[in-house]
Amino acid sequence: MSTILTPTRMPRPFDSDRGGEARALFPDLPAPLADLMQGAGGCSPYLLGLMAKERDWVVQAVQDPQAAFDAELSRIAALAADQAASGLRQGKRRMALLIALADLSGHWRLEEVTGHLSRFADAACQLALRTALSAEIRRGKIPGATEDDLETGAGLVLMAMGKMGAGELNFSSDIDLIALFDETRFDPDDFLEARPAFIRATRKLAGLMNDITGDGYVFRTDLRLRPDPSVTPVCVGMEAAERYYESLGRTWERAAYIKARPCAGDVAGGRTFLEALRPFIWRRHLDFAAIQDAHAVRLAIRDSKGLHGAITLPGHDMKLGRGGIREIEFFTQFHQLIAGGRDPALRLRGTVDSLAMLAERGWIPAETAEELTGHYRAHREVEHRVQMVHDSQTHDLPQTDDGFARLAAMMDRDTADLRRELSDRLEAVHAVTEEFFAPGGPGGAAPEVGTTPDAPDIAFDAELVARWRSYPALSSDRARQIFDRLRPHLLSALSRAAHPDEALMAFDGFLAGLPAGVQLFSLFEANPQLIALLGDIVGTAPDLARYLSRNASVFDAVIAGDFFADWPGEAALVEALSATLRREADYEARLDTARRWVKDWHFRIGVHHLRGLITAREAGRQYADLADAVLRVLWPVVQDNFATRHGPAPGRGAVVVGMGSLGAQRLNARSDLDLIVIYDADGVEASEGRKPLAARTYYARLTQALVTALSAPMAEGRLYEVDMRLRPSGNQGPVATSWAAFRDYQRNQAWTWEHLALTRARVITGPPGLSGDVAAFRCEILSQDRAPASVLRQVAEMRARIARARGGTGRWDVKTGPGRNQEIELLAQAGLLIAGHPDGGISEGLERLADGGWLTAEEATSLKETYRLLWQVGQVGKLLTPGALDPDAIGEGGRALLLRETGMEEVTALEALLQDRTTEAEQAMTAGLARGQETDDEG
């Protein structure tokens, strides 16, 4: 494959005389390359001058541009300190000429052009930093540093910002750098000596790059992006910079750090610094409040540069003007800021790559990404050609007709066509970006939520609405401004609720519970569909609305792309949570991240149930899938963290077994988790670690660590409450049970009710070998022959004990009481135990009893239907309220949900049906258990 520079397009010489001079410099070049030299020199006096100075070098360079570029970087890297100034400037001439020729000819596409410019800037910074530091080290001004430390900056790193950080430098770009040093490398006394040395080195570095000599300059270097540049020195300590960003950092600084990367010196230290800044740059929640901050910056730029008014081509600023490059960059970066905290795939530096990823992840339409990418590349090529003419740091289109004719010649375009295209592209970019930053308004208008709705038909309580401004969420001017724009839409949504007054009161509770409002109100403003969803929630599930007021970040999940898609299943949940936690290095951060992740999915299940997208039964399975995923992902995390102190688990490890509703995979919105932990030390007496523990103590504490990981209140709340009373010996036994003790207990000591509980047991996570053994042993125990009458007699006794201990039963109590689900579950478990059927559910257990003659077919059917109805009512009740279900207290929307779930038309009819069904169930159970007694008497 040929490596020679091969033109795919050709500039025309605007100045024929200068074009002739350029061609005469290269009499031996073949026609395509000679034509290129003629066109480039005839359009750019600057390039013509470079051709004259670097004629012999460029003749060889065009034979293999990439090899010539790489060789020049190697030459620069080998320069001695006394050669750096002149050697870098020679490198700048060569690179500028070679890259310009590759750009004008189309040999390198835009990203290659800007990438090569950026790579040269990196090499120049590394040499300049090494040169500047070498003098300080030789003088002993950096304590502990030697010549060997020069390549790693002796603890000083240059952070490339802006276009350099993204690998997108333009042809005559300045470079934005932040110089940082690692204070932790020095003792306090040494720090006082090292700090001024680093400051002197940074100033010398800037001069080496900036100063114009007889050989020219290298790069205009800007150090003003550092923290608080008016009062800080040119080189800042990393710890001080981190404190500044955490306490005073502004939105534009967050945006700037999207593109930041260490380019010279202590690169590893720079990466560590960026990792420490990750929470500052990438907010954990969707950050739509950043849109208004970005719009304010845009308006400030327009004000300072006088860029208001309609787009006119002469003198138009292709970078900062309307429809220009900065508009596309802002559009991209602020979309990244909004969603990058939740979606790490968006944390890219390059504009084109970021636009593509935003489209791939569903944050912007694919056609928008393609359109802006095309405009961005076209804008950048025009920018380069404007700068190539005189190596000017300008972004302005020509003011004169001759200037446009020169630009058209450089691009081999018709001048009129180029003007039309420029105008069309600028207008198109402006239309897309203005709609994002200031929808619905001219120029600097504040964002609005679509069109203002008609006033609600009902008259809301004016006094209640007026007191909203006194709530914490509306304590700031900015929050009040956004909320004032939202209020008509909110009231309109509430007026459409089944019972508007109730919805208003519920929204009042939601708003009163919000600790702050700017972020959430900005989210609503950018995503008006959330207002309708909020109206549904507060109009139907006030308790869920109260939950939202304390966990408003879960709204992020609604707009994260696939909120209303089908349920992904447990395996996909495990994979997603695992990937999420891998991004968190710290144990506590992982636990908090898991809590946020679970809230999103928990909220999703609730909303799907609320809107009728899933049934009560499906919701129960999804809540269980979610709990399973958490246990399967967190159990190894807990074990790894525990092992850092006490060593790996001794023996074969431990399994987590789900019991009760978790084991049966039928959870509700407020379920706790019934768990037992079974371990097998396999003869190993103690762990091997920094703090070894006896095997029994090890697994007891490991189990306690799991319970803490799940139930400890942290910044993001709890994951689940944990109940371990179903372990052998209940609360009196050890929290973790050895494999040998578990087998002995189940074979020789367990009560019948404990074997009944095993019918719902399920190994959720743990080492495969032990998991298989526990599952097989459970089947062995449950498959044993049992006297049916004995089992049913003991169930009858348990039923009587529970009734004596329970007291009264509420009319809407679905779990405990005669004919309620707890009793039906016991009877069904007895059916499975009698039949030796370890893997059945409620229906299978009741059918086994009917097969054995203890229930009639009609009784079994009645019990199954009653169980299903009670489950439906219970799921709705747990979604809507933390206490006992009271239809009079859940509002019209809640009652509508209850009736829709159960297929009833009136609450009174549902209440009567519940009474009839539970009475029938009680009678069926009593009859079935009596038949068991009769069998026993006959025996």
PDB file of C-alpha atoms in Angstrom, residues 205-296:
ATOM      1  CA  LEU A 205       7.640  26.298  30.277  1.00  0.00           C
ATOM      2  CA  ALA A 206       5.054  28.850  29.170  1.00  0.00           C
ATOM      3  CA  GLY A 207       7.783  31.204  27.970  1.00  0.00           C
ATOM      4  CA  LEU A 208       9.505  28.440  26.066  1.00  0.00           C
ATOM      5  CA  MET A 209       6.268  27.780  24.208  1.00  0.00           C
ATOM      6  CA  ASN A 210       4.959  31.352  23.931  1.00  0.00           C
ATOM      7  CA  ASP A 211       7.941  33.584  23.239  1.00  0.00           C
ATOM      8  CA  ILE A 212       8.346  34.809  19.674  1.00  0.00           C
ATOM      9  CA  THR A 213      11.982  34.558  18.531  1.00  0.00           C
ATOM     10  CA  GLY A 214      13.685  34.683  15.172  1.00  0.00           C
ATOM     11  CA  ASP A 215      12.506  31.105  14.720  1.00  0.00           C
ATOM     12  CA  GLY A 216       8.891  31.958  15.542  1.00  0.00           C
ATOM     13  CA  TYR A 217       6.922  30.483  18.446  1.00  0.00           C
ATOM     14  CA  VAL A 218       5.608  27.054  19.369  1.00  0.00           C
ATOM     15  CA  PHE A 219       2.146  27.468  20.936  1.00  0.00           C
ATOM     16  CA  ARG A 220       0.362  30.342  22.581  1.00  0.00           C
ATOM     17  CA  THR A 221      -0.104  28.875  26.047  1.00  0.00           C
ATOM     18  CA  ASP A 222      -3.015  29.776  28.314  1.00  0.00           C
ATOM     19  CA  LEU A 223      -2.873  28.810  31.994  1.00  0.00           C
ATOM     20  CA  ARG A 224      -6.033  30.661  33.057  1.00  0.00           C
ATOM     21  CA  LEU A 225      -8.299  27.617  33.322  1.00  0.00           C
ATOM     22  CA  ARG A 226      -6.711  26.723  36.658  1.00  0.00           C
ATOM     23  CA  PRO A 227      -8.761  27.186  39.843  1.00  0.00           C
ATOM     24  CA  ASP A 228      -9.397  30.852  40.654  1.00  0.00           C
ATOM     25  CA  PRO A 229      -6.628  32.182  38.340  1.00  0.00           C
ATOM     26  CA  SER A 230      -6.815  35.758  39.625  1.00  0.00           C
ATOM     27  CA  VAL A 231      -5.412  34.753  43.015  1.00  0.00           C
ATOM     28  CA  THR A 232      -3.625  31.423  42.485  1.00  0.00           C
ATOM     29  CA  PRO A 233      -0.114  30.860  41.109  1.00  0.00           C
ATOM     30  CA  VAL A 234       0.428  29.273  37.705  1.00  0.00           C
ATOM     31  CA  CYS A 235       1.040  25.862  39.316  1.00  0.00           C
ATOM     32  CA  VAL A 236      -1.417  24.620  41.931  1.00  0.00           C
ATOM     33  CA  GLY A 237      -1.281  21.752  44.392  1.00  0.00           C
ATOM     34  CA  MET A 238      -3.593  18.847  43.527  1.00  0.00           C
ATOM     35  CA  GLU A 239      -5.152  18.751  46.980  1.00  0.00           C
ATOM     36  CA  ALA A 240      -5.863  22.487  46.906  1.00  0.00           C
ATOM     37  CA  ALA A 241      -7.362  22.190  43.422  1.00  0.00           C
ATOM     38  CA  GLU A 242      -9.552  19.295  44.504  1.00  0.00           C
ATOM     39  CA  ARG A 243     -10.858  21.295  47.491  1.00  0.00           C
ATOM     40  CA  TYR A 244     -11.641  24.222  45.199  1.00  0.00           C
ATOM     41  CA  TYR A 245     -13.654  22.159  42.739  1.00  0.00           C
ATOM     42  CA  GLU A 246     -15.538  20.335  45.481  1.00  0.00           C
ATOM     43  CA  SER A 247     -16.569  23.565  47.214  1.00  0.00           C
ATOM     44  CA  LEU A 248     -16.576  26.308  44.563  1.00  0.00           C
ATOM     45  CA  GLY A 249     -16.424  24.589  41.175  1.00  0.00           C
ATOM     46  CA  ARG A 250     -18.867  25.940  38.618  1.00  0.00           C
ATOM     47  CA  THR A 251     -20.791  24.231  35.840  1.00  0.00           C
ATOM     48  CA  TRP A 252     -18.512  25.558  33.101  1.00  0.00           C
ATOM     49  CA  GLU A 253     -15.529  24.070  34.946  1.00  0.00           C
ATOM     50  CA  ARG A 254     -17.291  20.709  35.057  1.00  0.00           C
ATOM     51  CA  ALA A 255     -17.797  20.979  31.307  1.00  0.00           C
ATOM     52  CA  ALA A 256     -14.145  21.878  30.798  1.00  0.00           C
ATOM     53  CA  TYR A 257     -13.007  18.781  32.649  1.00  0.00           C
ATOM     54  CA  ILE A 258     -14.932  16.508  30.286  1.00  0.00           C
ATOM     55  CA  LYS A 259     -12.035  16.959  27.865  1.00  0.00           C
ATOM     56  CA  ALA A 260      -9.230  17.110  30.418  1.00  0.00           C
ATOM     57  CA  ARG A 261      -6.368  14.629  30.230  1.00  0.00           C
ATOM     58  CA  PRO A 262      -2.804  14.530  31.555  1.00  0.00           C
ATOM     59  CA  CYS A 263      -0.479  15.236  28.626  1.00  0.00           C
ATOM     60  CA  ALA A 264       2.994  15.621  30.160  1.00  0.00           C
ATOM     61  CA  GLY A 265       4.883  15.020  33.383  1.00  0.00           C
ATOM     62  CA  ASP A 266       3.304  12.926  36.117  1.00  0.00           C
ATOM     63  CA  VAL A 267       0.650  11.352  33.892  1.00  0.00           C
ATOM     64  CA  ALA A 268      -0.239   8.671  36.456  1.00  0.00           C
ATOM     65  CA  GLY A 269      -0.750  11.344  39.109  1.00  0.00           C
ATOM     66  CA  GLY A 270      -2.911  13.297  36.689  1.00  0.00           C
ATOM     67  CA  ARG A 271      -5.132  10.294  36.117  1.00  0.00           C
ATOM     68  CA  THR A 272      -5.495   9.832  39.865  1.00  0.00           C
ATOM     69  CA  PHE A 273      -6.463  13.498  40.185  1.00  0.00           C
ATOM     70  CA  LEU A 274      -9.118  13.150  37.470  1.00  0.00           C
ATOM     71  CA  GLU A 275     -10.511  10.084  39.200  1.00  0.00           C
ATOM     72  CA  ALA A 276     -10.789  12.077  42.432  1.00  0.00           C
ATOM     73  CA  LEU A 277     -12.699  14.782  40.507  1.00  0.00           C
ATOM     74  CA  ARG A 278     -15.139  12.277  38.990  1.00  0.00           C
ATOM     75  CA  PRO A 279     -17.964  13.064  41.474  1.00  0.00           C
ATOM     76  CA  PHE A 280     -17.539  16.786  40.712  1.00  0.00           C
ATOM     77  CA  ILE A 281     -17.625  16.351  36.937  1.00  0.00           C
ATOM     78  CA  TRP A 282     -20.165  13.566  36.689  1.00  0.00           C
ATOM     79  CA  ARG A 283     -23.141  14.110  38.981  1.00  0.00           C
ATOM     80  CA  ARG A 284     -24.879  10.947  40.129  1.00  0.00           C
ATOM     81  CA  HIS A 285     -28.271  12.186  38.972  1.00  0.00           C
ATOM     82  CA  LEU A 286     -29.469  13.515  35.640  1.00  0.00           C
ATOM     83  CA  ASP A 287     -28.391  17.141  35.735  1.00  0.00           C
ATOM     84  CA  PHE A 288     -30.800  19.142  33.602  1.00  0.00           C
ATOM     85  CA  ALA A 289     -30.073  22.220  35.707  1.00  0.00           C
ATOM     86  CA  ALA A 290     -26.824  22.442  33.745  1.00  0.00           C
ATOM     87  CA  ILE A 291     -28.773  23.495  30.646  1.00  0.00           C
ATOM     88  CA  GLN A 292     -29.595  26.907  32.085  1.00  0.00           C
ATOM     89  CA  ASP A 293     -26.002  27.322  33.272  1.00  0.00           C
ATOM     90  CA  ALA A 294     -24.801  26.612  29.751  1.00  0.00           C
ATOM     91  CA  HIS A 295     -27.316  29.018  28.278  1.00  0.00           C
ATOM     92  CA  ALA A 296     -26.083  31.723  30.654  1.00  0.00           C
TER      93      ALA A 296
END
